[in-house]
Coordinates of C-alpha atoms and ligand atoms in Angstrom, one line a residue:
M3 CA 0.0 0.0 0.0
T4 CA 2.8 2.4 1.0
A5 CA 4.7 1.4 -2.1
K6 CA 1.7 2.1 -4.2
L7 CA 1.1 5.5 -2.7
L8 CA 4.7 6.4 -3.2
N9 CA 4.4 5.2 -6.8
D10 CA 1.2 7.2 -7.4
S11 CA 2.7 10.4 -6.0
K12 CA 5.7 9.9 -8.1
V13 CA 3.6 9.5 -11.2
S14 CA 1.5 12.5 -10.2
N15 CA 4.6 14.6 -9.6
S16 CA 6.0 13.8 -12.9
N17 CA 2.7 14.5 -14.5
E18 CA 2.6 17.9 -12.9
E19 CA 6.1 18.5 -14.2
S20 CA 4.9 17.5 -17.6
F21 CA 2.0 19.9 -17.3
S22 CA 4.4 22.7 -16.5
H23 CA 6.4 21.8 -19.6
L24 CA 3.2 21.7 -21.8
V25 CA 2.3 25.2 -20.7
E26 CA 5.8 26.4 -21.3
Q27 CA 5.8 24.9 -24.8
K28 CA 2.4 26.4 -25.5
V29 CA 3.6 29.9 -24.6
L30 CA 6.7 29.4 -26.7
S31 CA 4.7 28.4 -29.7
L32 CA 2.4 31.4 -29.1
R33 CA 5.5 33.6 -29.2
R34 CA 7.0 32.0 -32.3
N35 CA 6.0 35.1 -34.4
I36 CA 7.0 37.5 -31.7
I37 CA 10.6 36.4 -31.0
S38 CA 11.9 36.7 -34.5
E39 CA 14.1 38.9 -36.6
R40 CA 11.1 39.9 -38.6
A41 CA 9.3 41.1 -35.5
D42 CA 12.4 43.1 -34.4
K43 CA 12.5 44.7 -37.8
I44 CA 8.8 45.5 -37.7
A45 CA 9.2 47.1 -34.3
D46 CA 12.1 49.2 -35.5
V47 CA 10.3 50.3 -38.7
V48 CA 7.2 51.2 -36.8
Y49 CA 9.2 53.2 -34.3
R50 CA 10.9 55.1 -37.1
S51 CA 7.6 55.8 -38.8
V52 CA 6.1 57.2 -35.6
N53 CA 9.2 59.4 -35.3
V54 CA 8.6 60.8 -38.9
I55 CA 5.0 61.6 -38.1
L56 CA 5.8 63.2 -34.7
D57 CA 8.5 65.4 -36.3
K58 CA 5.9 66.8 -38.7
V59 CA 3.5 67.4 -35.7
S60 CA 6.1 69.5 -34.0
E61 CA 6.8 71.4 -37.2
L62 CA 3.1 72.2 -37.4
E63 CA 2.7 72.9 -33.7
P64 CA 5.9 73.5 -31.8
R65 CA 4.0 73.2 -28.5
F66 CA 3.7 69.5 -29.2
T67 CA 7.5 69.0 -29.6
V68 CA 8.2 65.5 -28.2
S69 CA 11.2 64.8 -26.0
E70 CA 10.7 61.0 -25.8
I71 CA 8.7 58.3 -27.5
L72 CA 8.4 55.6 -24.9
K73 CA 8.0 52.0 -26.0
V74 CA 5.3 50.5 -23.8
G75 CA 2.7 47.7 -24.2
S76 CA 3.1 44.0 -24.3
Y77 CA 5.6 43.7 -27.2
F78 CA 8.2 45.8 -25.4
E79 CA 7.6 44.2 -22.0
G80 CA 8.1 40.8 -23.6
T81 CA 4.7 39.3 -23.0
K82 CA 3.1 39.6 -26.4
I83 CA 1.6 36.4 -27.8
D84 CA 0.2 35.4 -31.1
K85 CA 0.8 37.9 -33.8
I86 CA 3.0 41.0 -34.2
D87 CA 0.0 43.3 -34.7
E88 CA 0.1 46.1 -32.2
F89 CA 2.5 48.6 -30.6
D90 CA 1.9 51.2 -28.0
F91 CA 3.9 54.4 -27.4
L92 CA 3.7 57.1 -24.9
V93 CA 4.6 60.4 -26.4
V94 CA 6.2 62.8 -23.9
I95 CA 5.4 66.4 -24.4
K96 CA 8.8 68.2 -23.9
E97 CA 7.8 71.6 -22.7
L98 CA 5.3 70.4 -20.0
S99 CA 7.8 67.7 -18.8
K100 CA 10.5 70.1 -17.7
P101 CA 11.0 70.2 -14.0
G102 CA 8.8 72.8 -12.4
A103 CA 6.6 73.3 -15.5
I104 CA 3.4 72.0 -13.8
H105 CA 1.7 71.7 -10.5
L106 CA -0.6 68.9 -9.6
N107 CA -4.0 69.4 -8.0
K108 CA -5.6 66.5 -6.3
I109 CA -9.3 66.5 -7.1
P110 CA -11.4 67.1 -4.0
D111 CA -14.7 65.3 -3.2
V112 CA -17.7 67.5 -4.0
F113 CA -20.5 67.8 -1.4
D114 CA -23.8 69.6 -1.9
E115 CA -25.7 70.3 1.3
G116 CA -23.9 67.5 3.0
Y117 CA -24.5 65.0 0.2
L118 CA -21.6 63.6 -1.6
I119 CA -22.2 64.3 -5.3
Y120 CA -18.8 63.5 -6.7
T121 CA -16.0 61.6 -5.3
A122 CA -12.6 61.9 -6.9
E123 CA -11.2 58.8 -8.4
P124 CA -7.9 57.9 -6.7
G125 CA -5.1 58.1 -9.3
M126 CA -6.5 61.1 -11.1
V127 CA -5.2 64.6 -10.9
Q128 CA -5.7 68.0 -12.5
I129 CA -2.7 70.0 -13.8
K130 CA -2.0 73.7 -13.4
L131 CA 0.7 75.4 -15.3
Q132 CA 3.4 77.1 -13.2
D133 CA 5.1 80.0 -14.9
D134 CA 3.4 82.8 -16.8
D135 CA 5.1 82.1 -20.1
L136 CA 3.7 78.6 -20.2
K137 CA 0.3 79.9 -19.1
I138 CA 0.2 82.2 -22.1
K139 CA 1.7 79.7 -24.5
W140 CA -0.8 76.9 -23.6
R141 CA -3.8 79.1 -22.9
K142 CA -6.0 77.5 -25.6
Y143 CA -5.5 74.2 -23.8
V144 CA -6.5 75.6 -20.4
V145 CA -10.0 75.5 -19.2
D146 CA -11.0 76.9 -15.8
D147 CA -7.3 77.2 -14.9
F148 CA -6.6 73.6 -15.6
L149 CA -4.8 72.0 -18.5
T150 CA -7.1 69.9 -20.7
G151 CA -6.1 66.6 -22.2
F152 CA -4.9 68.3 -25.3
H153 CA -8.3 68.5 -27.0
H154 CA -11.6 70.3 -26.8
P155 CA -14.4 67.8 -26.7
T156 CA -17.2 70.4 -26.9
D157 CA -15.8 72.9 -29.4
I158 CA -15.7 71.5 -32.9
H159 CA -13.5 74.3 -34.2
K160 CA -11.0 74.0 -31.3
R161 CA -11.0 70.2 -31.7
R162 CA -8.8 70.7 -34.7
Q163 CA -6.1 72.0 -32.3
G164 CA -6.0 68.7 -30.4
F165 CA -3.0 66.5 -30.4
G166 CA -4.7 63.7 -32.4
S167 CA -6.0 66.3 -34.9
L168 CA -2.4 67.5 -35.5
I169 CA -1.3 63.9 -36.2
L170 CA -4.0 63.7 -38.8
E171 CA -3.0 67.1 -40.3
S172 CA 0.6 66.0 -40.5
I173 CA -0.4 62.8 -42.3
K174 CA -2.5 65.0 -44.7
I175 CA 0.6 67.1 -45.5
F176 CA 2.6 63.9 -46.4
A177 CA -0.3 62.7 -48.5
K178 CA -0.5 66.0 -50.4
T179 CA 3.2 66.2 -51.0
Q180 CA 3.3 62.6 -52.2
H181 CA 0.2 63.1 -54.4
E182 CA -1.5 60.3 -52.6
W183 CA -4.4 62.5 -51.9
R184 CA -7.1 61.2 -54.2
N185 CA -8.0 58.1 -52.4
L186 CA -7.9 59.6 -49.0
F187 CA -11.1 60.2 -47.0
F188 CA -10.5 62.8 -44.3
E189 CA -12.7 64.1 -41.5
P190 CA -10.6 66.7 -39.7
G191 CA -10.1 65.9 -36.0
V192 CA -11.9 62.5 -36.3
N193 CA -10.3 60.1 -38.8
M194 CA -8.8 59.5 -42.2
F195 CA -8.6 56.4 -44.3
F196 CA -7.5 55.4 -47.8
N197 CA -10.1 53.5 -49.6
R198 CA -7.4 52.2 -52.0
G199 CA -3.7 51.9 -51.5
G200 CA -2.3 54.1 -48.8
L201 CA 0.4 56.6 -47.8
T202 CA 4.0 55.5 -48.0
L203 CA 5.7 56.5 -44.8
L204 CA 9.3 55.4 -45.3
S205 CA 11.2 53.1 -47.5
I206 CA 13.8 50.6 -46.4
S207 CA 14.0 49.3 -49.9
D208 CA 11.8 49.3 -53.0
S209 CA 10.1 46.1 -51.9
E210 CA 9.5 47.0 -48.3
R211 CA 7.3 49.9 -47.7
V212 CA 5.4 51.1 -44.6
I213 CA 1.9 52.0 -45.8
L214 CA -0.5 54.0 -43.6
K215 CA -4.0 52.8 -44.2
T216 CA -6.0 54.7 -41.5
A217 CA -5.6 57.1 -38.6
E218 CA -8.3 57.6 -36.0
V219 CA -8.5 60.0 -33.1
H220 CA -9.9 58.4 -29.9
H221 CA -9.2 61.2 -27.5
P222 CA -6.7 61.4 -25.9
N223 CA -4.9 58.7 -27.9
T224 CA -4.6 58.3 -31.7
V225 CA -4.5 54.9 -33.4
L226 CA -2.8 54.4 -36.7
E227 CA -3.1 51.4 -38.9
L228 CA 0.0 50.5 -40.8
K229 CA 0.8 47.8 -43.3
Y230 CA 4.3 46.4 -43.6
D231 CA 5.7 43.2 -45.1
G232 CA 2.2 41.7 -45.4
S233 CA 1.2 42.5 -41.7
R234 CA -1.4 44.9 -40.5
I235 CA -0.1 46.8 -37.5
S236 CA -2.1 48.9 -35.1
V237 CA -0.1 51.7 -33.4
D238 CA -1.4 53.5 -30.4
L239 CA 0.0 57.0 -29.6
S240 CA -0.9 58.6 -26.2
P241 CA 0.4 62.0 -25.2
A242 CA 2.0 62.1 -21.7
I243 CA 3.7 64.4 -19.3
R244 CA 6.7 63.3 -17.3
Y245 CA 6.6 64.5 -13.7
D246 CA 9.5 64.4 -11.4
R247 CA 8.0 65.1 -8.0
V248 CA 7.0 61.5 -7.5
E249 CA 6.2 62.0 -3.8
D250 CA 3.4 64.4 -4.8
C251 CA 1.4 61.6 -6.3
F252 CA 2.7 58.3 -4.9
E253 CA 2.4 56.9 -1.4
A254 CA 4.8 54.0 -0.8
G255 CA 2.3 52.8 1.7
D256 CA -0.4 52.4 -1.0
C257 CA 1.9 50.1 -3.0
V258 CA 1.4 46.4 -2.5
D259 CA 5.1 45.7 -1.8
E260 CA 8.1 47.7 -0.6
R261 CA 10.3 46.4 -3.4
L262 CA 7.8 47.7 -6.0
A263 CA 7.5 51.0 -4.1
A264 CA 11.3 51.3 -4.2
A265 CA 11.3 50.7 -7.9
V266 CA 8.9 53.6 -8.4
L267 CA 10.9 55.9 -6.2
D268 CA 14.2 54.9 -7.8
R269 CA 12.9 55.8 -11.2
G270 CA 12.5 59.3 -10.0
S271 CA 9.6 60.3 -12.2
I272 CA 6.1 59.2 -13.2
L273 CA 4.0 59.8 -16.3
L274 CA 0.7 61.6 -16.4
V275 CA -1.6 60.5 -19.2
A276 CA -4.4 62.6 -20.5
K277 CA -7.9 61.4 -19.7
Q278 CA -11.4 63.0 -20.1
G279 CA -11.8 66.7 -19.7
N280 CA -9.1 68.2 -17.6
Y281 CA -8.2 65.0 -15.7
F282 CA -4.9 63.2 -16.0
R283 CA -4.2 59.7 -14.8
I284 CA -1.1 59.0 -12.7
T285 CA 0.7 56.0 -14.3
F286 CA 3.8 53.9 -13.4
T287 CA 4.1 52.5 -16.9
E288 CA 7.9 52.6 -17.1
T289 CA 8.3 50.8 -13.8
E290 CA 5.7 48.3 -14.9
V291 CA 7.2 47.6 -18.3
K292 CA 10.6 47.1 -16.7
F293 CA 9.2 44.9 -14.0
M294 CA 7.4 42.6 -16.5
R295 CA 10.4 42.6 -18.8
D296 CA 13.2 42.0 -16.3
K297 CA 12.1 41.5 -12.7
I298 CA 9.0 39.2 -12.5
H299 CA 9.9 35.5 -12.1
G300 CA 10.0 33.7 -15.4
V301 CA 7.4 31.1 -14.3
H302 CA 5.0 33.9 -13.4
K303 CA 5.5 35.6 -16.7
L304 CA 4.7 32.3 -18.5
I305 CA 1.6 32.0 -16.4
Y306 CA 0.5 35.5 -17.4
M307 CA 0.9 34.7 -21.1
Y308 CA -0.9 31.4 -20.7
L309 CA -3.8 33.2 -18.9
K310 CA -3.9 35.8 -21.7
Y311 CA -4.2 33.1 -24.2
I312 CA -7.0 31.3 -22.5
K313 CA -8.7 34.7 -21.9
C314 CA -8.6 35.4 -25.6
L315 CA -10.2 32.0 -26.4
Y316 CA -13.0 32.8 -24.0
A317 CA -13.5 36.2 -25.6
K318 CA -13.7 34.5 -29.1
Q319 CA -16.1 32.0 -27.8
A320 CA -18.5 34.5 -26.1
S321 CA -22.0 34.8 -27.4
Q322 CA -21.4 38.5 -27.9
P323 CA -18.4 40.2 -29.4
D324 CA -15.9 42.0 -27.2
V325 CA -16.8 40.2 -24.0
H326 CA -13.6 39.5 -22.2
P327 CA -13.8 37.7 -18.9
F328 CA -10.7 39.6 -17.8
S329 CA -8.7 42.3 -19.4
S330 CA -5.0 41.6 -20.0
Y331 CA -4.3 44.3 -17.5
M332 CA -6.3 42.5 -14.7
L333 CA -4.4 39.3 -15.4
K334 CA -1.1 41.2 -15.2
M335 CA -2.1 42.7 -11.9
V336 CA -2.9 39.2 -10.5
C337 CA 0.4 37.8 -11.7
I338 CA 2.3 40.7 -10.1
H339 CA 0.4 40.2 -6.8
H340 CA 1.3 36.5 -6.9
D341 CA 5.0 37.3 -7.7
M342 CA 5.2 39.5 -4.7
R343 CA 3.8 36.9 -2.3
C344 CA 5.0 33.6 -3.9
T345 CA 7.2 31.8 -1.4
S346 CA 7.8 28.5 -3.3
E347 CA 11.4 27.6 -3.3
N348 CA 11.1 25.7 -6.5
K349 CA 8.7 27.6 -8.6
T350 CA 6.8 25.5 -11.2
V351 CA 4.0 26.5 -13.6
S352 CA 1.8 23.8 -12.1
K353 CA 2.2 24.9 -8.5
C354 CA 2.1 28.6 -9.1
L355 CA -0.8 28.4 -11.5
D356 CA -2.9 26.8 -8.7
E357 CA -2.0 29.7 -6.4
V358 CA -2.7 32.3 -9.1
L359 CA -6.1 30.7 -9.7
D360 CA -6.9 30.7 -6.0
L361 CA -5.9 34.4 -5.9
M362 CA -8.1 35.2 -8.8
A363 CA -11.1 33.4 -7.3
D364 CA -10.5 35.3 -4.1
Y365 CA -10.5 38.7 -5.9
C366 CA -13.6 37.7 -7.9
E367 CA -15.4 36.7 -4.6
K368 CA -14.6 40.1 -3.1
D369 CA -15.1 42.1 -6.3
D370 CA -11.8 43.7 -5.6
L371 CA -8.6 43.4 -7.5
P372 CA -6.2 46.1 -6.2
N373 CA -3.7 47.9 -8.4
V374 CA -0.3 46.9 -7.3
F375 CA 1.1 50.4 -7.3
N376 CA -2.0 51.9 -5.5
T377 CA -4.1 49.4 -3.7
R378 CA -6.8 52.0 -3.3
L379 CA -7.6 51.4 -6.9
T380 CA -9.5 48.4 -7.9
Y381 CA -10.3 46.8 -11.3
L382 CA -13.1 44.4 -10.7
D383 CA -16.5 46.0 -10.9
I384 CA -19.7 44.5 -9.6
R385 CA -21.6 46.2 -12.4
D386 CA -19.7 44.1 -15.0
T387 CA -21.8 41.7 -17.0
E388 CA -18.6 39.7 -17.3
S389 CA -18.3 38.9 -13.6
E390 CA -20.1 35.5 -14.1
Y391 CA -18.0 34.8 -17.1
R392 CA -14.8 35.3 -15.0
L393 CA -16.0 32.4 -12.8
C394 CA -16.6 30.3 -15.9
M395 CA -13.0 30.9 -17.1
L396 CA -11.6 30.1 -13.6
D397 CA -13.5 26.8 -13.6
G398 CA -12.3 26.2 -17.1
L399 CA -8.7 26.8 -16.2
R400 CA -8.9 24.3 -13.3
K401 CA -10.6 21.8 -15.5
I402 CA -8.0 22.1 -18.2
K403 CA -5.2 21.5 -15.7
E404 CA -6.9 18.6 -14.0
L405 CA -7.4 16.8 -17.3
A406 CA -4.0 17.7 -18.8
V407 CA -2.3 16.4 -15.6
E408 CA -4.0 13.0 -16.0
N409 CA -2.7 12.7 -19.6
P410 CA 0.1 15.2 -20.2
T411 CA 0.6 15.0 -23.9
E412 CA 0.7 17.9 -26.3
A413 CA -2.1 16.7 -28.5
Y414 CA -4.4 15.9 -25.6
F415 CA -3.6 19.3 -24.0
N416 CA -4.6 21.2 -27.1
E417 CA -7.8 19.1 -27.4
V418 CA -8.6 19.7 -23.8
I419 CA -8.2 23.4 -24.0
K420 CA -10.5 23.6 -27.0
D421 CA -13.2 21.4 -25.5
V422 CA -13.2 22.9 -22.1
V423 CA -13.4 26.5 -23.4
E424 CA -16.1 25.6 -25.8
Q425 CA -18.2 23.8 -23.2
S426 CA -17.8 26.2 -20.4
A427 CA -18.3 29.3 -22.6
N428 CA -21.5 27.8 -24.0
T429 CA -22.9 27.6 -20.5
F430 CA -22.7 31.3 -20.3
D431 CA -25.0 33.6 -22.2
V432 CA -24.2 37.3 -21.9
T433 CA -27.7 38.5 -22.9
R434 CA -29.3 36.1 -20.4
E435 CA -26.9 37.3 -17.7
M436 CA -27.7 40.8 -18.4
R437 CA -31.5 40.1 -18.2
F438 CA -31.6 37.9 -15.2
K439 CA -28.8 39.2 -13.1
K440 CA -29.9 42.8 -13.4
A441 CA -32.1 42.9 -10.3
D442 CA -29.5 40.9 -8.3
R443 CA -26.8 43.2 -9.5
A444 CA -28.7 46.3 -8.7
E445 CA -29.1 45.2 -5.2
R446 CA -25.4 44.2 -4.8
R447 CA -24.5 47.5 -6.3
F448 CA -26.7 49.3 -3.9
R449 CA -25.2 47.5 -0.9
A450 CA -21.6 48.1 -2.1
E451 CA -22.3 51.8 -2.7
C452 CA -23.7 52.2 0.8
E453 CA -20.7 50.4 2.2
R454 CA -18.3 52.6 0.2
L455 CA -20.1 55.8 1.2
R456 CA -20.1 54.6 4.8
K457 CA -16.3 54.4 4.6
V458 CA -16.0 57.7 2.7
N459 CA -17.9 59.6 5.3
E460 CA -18.5 57.7 8.5
S461 CA -20.3 60.6 10.1
E462 CA -23.1 60.8 7.7
T463 CA -25.2 57.8 8.3
S464 CA -28.7 58.9 7.2
K465 CA -28.1 58.9 3.5
D466 CA -30.2 56.3 1.6
C467 CA -28.9 56.8 -1.9
L468 CA -26.8 59.4 -3.5
P469 CA -26.2 60.2 -7.1
G470 CA -22.8 58.9 -8.2
S471 CA -20.6 59.7 -11.2
M472 CA -19.9 57.8 -14.3
L473 CA -16.9 58.3 -16.5
S474 CA -16.3 56.3 -19.6
Q475 CA -13.4 53.8 -19.3
R476 CA -10.6 52.4 -21.3
E477 CA -9.6 48.8 -20.9
T478 CA -6.7 49.6 -18.7
D479 CA -8.5 52.1 -16.6
V480 CA -7.6 52.5 -13.0
L481 CA -11.0 52.6 -11.4
Q482 CA -14.6 51.8 -12.1
T483 CA -16.8 54.3 -10.4
V484 CA -19.8 52.8 -8.7
T485 CA -23.1 54.3 -9.5
C486 CA -26.0 54.2 -7.1
E487 CA -29.5 53.0 -8.0
P488 CA -32.6 53.5 -6.0
R489 CA -33.3 50.9 -3.3
L490 CA -35.2 47.9 -4.7
A491 CA -38.7 47.1 -3.5
H492 CA -38.8 43.7 -1.8
Ligands
ZN508 ZN1 4.8 31.5 -7.8

């Protein structure tokens, strides 16, 4: 009996090892197109094309002279999977990034007759310009004393002065000088696209050309679609301001771990990225990219890419388009949380994946996934229709592992992934969730809102329900604001 147990545990250990190996092989195969000379060349060509466009922008509008084009996003942090199809850059505005150029204003809570009508989102600030020259120079981008996110959402004429509009105008000038104007559809300040052909941006050789197909302004960022060597590549450009007084907007105590806090402080500056209106978001993007690229344990990085892959399969399988159980950013946060607390001496994918899944389940249960740099920010939102889908994916991940450990061969692993995702995704119907869970959600939301308000202002206990605020979100947004609905009748 003892001999048999020993034998079983040996088999199971070696199966767990094989499972770790399978995940590793899977991730490597998903990165086959990413780790290649061709990908390096594409990254280089894209970067140079962006440079060419931004040089033209600063010619048109010297205020938007750029001091740095920061390579961010999954390709540059070494976690991209699948295709080489997107690049993200933060474009640092030189003049506003000089030490002492700006002053940050933390957004205060707004009360009306004792009722909280607006509570500031942690991680958001407003910007005031410091010296008089800058105030004059940037006055058309200042509203009510505060710098706007380089655009004017309400004024159509002024919208043309926005950062994104200037990118479009620059491209238009190239198109005109190159006589590639005829096939271009252009809506100033909004978008442009070539219905045939495209604009040649730069030539490496006669056979390899970078062709711009479309450019679209999604304030505050602008997305270009390029074509190079048979690949379509989406390029996201977001204007940013470098700010060197880190201690103004970063509390080491809010960070999940002191090593991470030290990394933020050592860097010596943070980046402010334009958001809606005159709000800017505090970001630690550079520290984060470096952490994911060089610091996180290799096993945890593998797990992150494996989770992204499974997440994409669930998104593809969803009954409605664009329903992702988790965003990549949420998965990244979970993996960094695990990296900070992982105590395993011998880290294996198999062992750490179990812990990561437990951690995810725990966050889902609490509807709380804290940002690692500022734990006062959370990414999971009880309003999300996806919250049930997250549980489906977690169950699926456990099931995949259980079956693959029983029979750890590559062919079976691939089959298991496909079958489990299909089956578990089919049990989830977004439209049904939205219909049937609405009442339940409204009540949970109400309870959560009351709880939150109780924390915000302990002294005011008589409030039944207060109006909340809603701001539209991007996928990587820092906080979902909770809205309050009237109390449900029982
Ligand atoms: Zn671990």
